[in-house]
PDB file of C-alpha atoms in Angstrom:
ATOM      1  CA  MET A   1      -0.011  -0.050   0.021  1.00 85.00           C
ATOM      2  CA  ALA A   2       1.416   3.532  -1.115  1.00 95.00           C
ATOM      3  CA  LEU A   3       2.104   6.012   1.613  1.00 95.00           C
ATOM      4  CA  GLU A   4      -0.520   8.409   0.302  1.00 96.00           C
ATOM      5  CA  ASP A   5      -3.333   5.527   0.672  1.00 96.00           C
ATOM      6  CA  VAL A   6      -2.020   4.807   4.120  1.00 96.00           C
ATOM      7  CA  LEU A   7      -2.288   8.498   4.967  1.00 97.00           C
ATOM      8  CA  ARG A   8      -5.706   8.667   3.547  1.00 97.00           C
ATOM      9  CA  LEU A   9      -7.227   5.808   5.012  1.00 97.00           C
ATOM     10  CA  VAL A  10      -5.794   6.994   8.697  1.00 97.00           C
ATOM     11  CA  HIS A  11      -7.022  10.556   7.976  1.00 97.00           C
ATOM     12  CA  VAL A  12     -10.663   9.209   7.190  1.00 97.00           C
ATOM     13  CA  LEU A  13     -10.685   7.026   9.816  1.00 96.00           C
ATOM     14  CA  GLY A  14      -9.693   9.683  12.235  1.00 95.00           C
ATOM     15  CA  ALA A  15     -12.424  11.905  10.901  1.00 95.00           C
ATOM     16  CA  THR A  16     -14.765   9.044  11.470  1.00 96.00           C
ATOM     17  CA  VAL A  17     -13.663   8.524  15.003  1.00 94.00           C
ATOM     18  CA  LEU A  18     -14.033  12.396  15.750  1.00 93.00           C
ATOM     19  CA  PHE A  19     -17.384  12.750  14.207  1.00 94.00           C
ATOM     20  CA  GLY A  20     -18.654   9.358  15.848  1.00 94.00           C
ATOM     21  CA  THR A  21     -17.419   9.747  19.207  1.00 92.00           C
ATOM     22  CA  GLY A  22     -18.591  13.631  19.265  1.00 91.00           C
ATOM     23  CA  ILE A  23     -22.134  12.489  18.523  1.00 94.00           C
ATOM     24  CA  GLY A  24     -22.082   9.580  20.900  1.00 94.00           C
ATOM     25  CA  ILE A  25     -20.191  11.490  23.700  1.00 93.00           C
ATOM     26  CA  ALA A  26     -22.885  14.434  23.086  1.00 93.00           C
ATOM     27  CA  PHE A  27     -25.959  11.991  23.012  1.00 96.00           C
ATOM     28  CA  PHE A  28     -24.839  10.163  26.076  1.00 95.00           C
ATOM     29  CA  MET A  29     -24.198  13.189  28.328  1.00 94.00           C
ATOM     30  CA  ALA A  30     -27.741  14.726  26.862  1.00 95.00           C
ATOM     31  CA  MET A  31     -29.530  11.361  28.145  1.00 97.00           C
ATOM     32  CA  ALA A  32     -27.516  11.730  31.677  1.00 96.00           C
ATOM     33  CA  VAL A  33     -28.419  14.857  32.347  1.00 95.00           C
ATOM     34  CA  ARG A  34     -31.795  14.663  31.319  1.00 97.00           C
ATOM     35  CA  THR A  35     -32.312  12.402  34.318  1.00 97.00           C
ATOM     36  CA  ARG A  36     -31.094  14.984  36.717  1.00 96.00           C
ATOM     37  CA  ASP A  37     -29.614  12.379  38.922  1.00 96.00           C
ATOM     38  CA  PRO A  38     -26.138  13.224  39.914  1.00 94.00           C
ATOM     39  CA  ARG A  39     -24.849   9.850  40.416  1.00 95.00           C
ATOM     40  CA  ILE A  40     -25.838   9.020  36.709  1.00 96.00           C
ATOM     41  CA  ILE A  41     -24.406  12.143  35.510  1.00 95.00           C
ATOM     42  CA  ALA A  42     -21.081  11.598  37.249  1.00 94.00           C
ATOM     43  CA  HIS A  43     -20.945   7.946  36.056  1.00 95.00           C
ATOM     44  CA  VAL A  44     -21.474   8.844  32.392  1.00 96.00           C
ATOM     45  CA  ALA A  45     -19.218  11.904  32.707  1.00 94.00           C
ATOM     46  CA  SER A  46     -16.418   9.676  33.947  1.00 95.00           C
ATOM     47  CA  ILE A  47     -16.718   7.326  30.790  1.00 95.00           C
ATOM     48  CA  VAL A  48     -17.247  10.112  28.541  1.00 94.00           C
ATOM     49  CA  VAL A  49     -13.899  11.673  29.826  1.00 94.00           C
ATOM     50  CA  ILE A  50     -12.286   8.326  29.043  1.00 94.00           C
ATOM     51  CA  ALA A  51     -13.571   8.111  25.529  1.00 93.00           C
ATOM     52  CA  ASP A  52     -12.701  11.806  25.108  1.00 90.00           C
ATOM     53  CA  THR A  53      -8.818  11.041  26.261  1.00 90.00           C
ATOM     54  CA  VAL A  54      -8.608   7.628  24.082  1.00 92.00           C
ATOM     55  CA  PHE A  55     -10.523   8.278  21.145  1.00 92.00           C
ATOM     56  CA  THR A  56     -10.985  11.997  20.782  1.00 91.00           C
ATOM     57  CA  ALA A  57      -7.703  13.224  21.838  1.00 91.00           C
ATOM     58  CA  THR A  58      -6.045  10.710  19.699  1.00 93.00           C
ATOM     59  CA  ALA A  59      -7.685  11.702  16.529  1.00 93.00           C
ATOM     60  CA  VAL A  60      -7.383  15.223  17.177  1.00 93.00           C
ATOM     61  CA  VAL A  61      -3.479  14.800  16.879  1.00 94.00           C
ATOM     62  CA  LEU A  62      -3.717  12.358  13.958  1.00 95.00           C
ATOM     63  CA  GLN A  63      -6.026  14.698  11.622  1.00 96.00           C
ATOM     64  CA  PRO A  64      -3.522  17.550  11.290  1.00 96.00           C
ATOM     65  CA  LEU A  65      -0.490  15.135  11.071  1.00 97.00           C
ATOM     66  CA  THR A  66      -2.081  12.911   8.264  1.00 98.00           C
ATOM     67  CA  GLY A  67      -3.411  15.930   6.736  1.00 96.00           C
ATOM     68  CA  TYR A  68       0.040  17.628   6.450  1.00 97.00           C
ATOM     69  CA  GLY A  69       1.407  14.312   5.118  1.00 97.00           C
ATOM     70  CA  LEU A  70      -1.189  14.271   2.443  1.00 96.00           C
ATOM     71  CA  ALA A  71      -0.671  17.534   1.242  1.00 96.00           C
ATOM     72  CA  ARG A  72       3.067  16.967   1.161  1.00 96.00           C
ATOM     73  CA  VAL A  73       2.956  13.652  -0.591  1.00 96.00           C
ATOM     74  CA  VAL A  74       0.286  14.644  -3.181  1.00 95.00           C
ATOM     75  CA  GLY A  75       1.894  18.125  -3.648  1.00 95.00           C
ATOM     76  CA  TRP A  76      -0.900  20.539  -2.525  1.00 96.00           C
ATOM     77  CA  PRO A  77       0.767  23.919  -0.934  1.00 96.00           C
ATOM     78  CA  LEU A  78      -0.450  24.472   2.511  1.00 94.00           C
ATOM     79  CA  ASN A  79      -1.428  28.075   1.732  1.00 95.00           C
ATOM     80  CA  GLU A  80      -4.428  26.852  -0.747  1.00 95.00           C
ATOM     81  CA  GLY A  81      -7.634  28.139   0.110  1.00 96.00           C
ATOM     82  CA  TRP A  82      -9.559  25.202   1.219  1.00 96.00           C
ATOM     83  CA  ILE A  83      -6.573  24.014   3.165  1.00 96.00           C
ATOM     84  CA  LEU A  84      -6.337  27.306   5.159  1.00 96.00           C
ATOM     85  CA  LEU A  85     -10.248  27.089   5.449  1.00 97.00           C
ATOM     86  CA  SER A  86     -10.149  23.675   6.878  1.00 95.00           C
ATOM     87  CA  LEU A  87      -7.650  24.547   9.305  1.00 95.00           C
ATOM     88  CA  ALA A  88      -9.297  27.744  10.582  1.00 96.00           C
ATOM     89  CA  LEU A  89     -12.456  25.608  10.961  1.00 96.00           C
ATOM     90  CA  TYR A  90     -10.473  22.839  12.904  1.00 94.00           C
ATOM     91  CA  VAL A  91      -9.079  25.454  15.340  1.00 95.00           C
ATOM     92  CA  ILE A  92     -12.400  27.117  16.161  1.00 96.00           C
ATOM     93  CA  ILE A  93     -13.963  23.612  16.737  1.00 93.00           C
ATOM     94  CA  GLY A  94     -11.031  22.895  18.929  1.00 91.00           C
ATOM     95  CA  LEU A  95     -11.849  26.175  20.868  1.00 94.00           C
ATOM     96  CA  PHE A  96     -15.331  24.822  21.312  1.00 92.00           C
ATOM     97  CA  TRP A  97     -14.027  21.697  22.424  1.00 89.00           C
ATOM     98  CA  VAL A  98     -11.860  22.480  25.203  1.00 89.00           C
ATOM     99  CA  PRO A  99     -14.198  24.008  27.377  1.00 92.00           C
ATOM    100  CA  VAL A 100     -16.665  21.063  27.080  1.00 90.00           C
ATOM    101  CA  VAL A 101     -13.865  18.589  28.308  1.00 88.00           C
ATOM    102  CA  TRP A 102     -13.505  20.949  31.226  1.00 90.00           C
ATOM    103  CA  ILE A 103     -17.148  20.658  31.814  1.00 90.00           C
ATOM    104  CA  GLN A 104     -17.406  16.988  31.461  1.00 90.00           C
ATOM    105  CA  ILE A 105     -14.516  16.809  33.978  1.00 91.00           C
ATOM    106  CA  ARG A 106     -16.329  19.105  36.510  1.00 90.00           C
ATOM    107  CA  LEU A 107     -19.462  16.797  35.991  1.00 88.00           C
ATOM    108  CA  ARG A 108     -17.357  13.791  36.571  1.00 89.00           C
ATOM    109  CA  ASP A 109     -15.932  14.993  39.830  1.00 86.00           C
TER     110      ASP A 109
END
């Protein structure tokens, strides 16, 4: 398998993990909060923090690395419009994600 194919595969899998865990975590936290039971909320939040650490954080690191690798292998300049827009959106979404992780940790504790 060529390097480009490996990078593309890991990049797509990383995007899938980010999207899937994001939706899953949001769903389970919403369901836990709806119960209004602090024990259930804390329990679900503890699992969510683990999932964020194992899956989301790993994918958050892999996405820009594989994206950079793909751009280099394919020969795309990093200052191309769609790449810059993607990076800007990635940073903006990350700025929303960090406070949510902090809230999840507080709910766990």
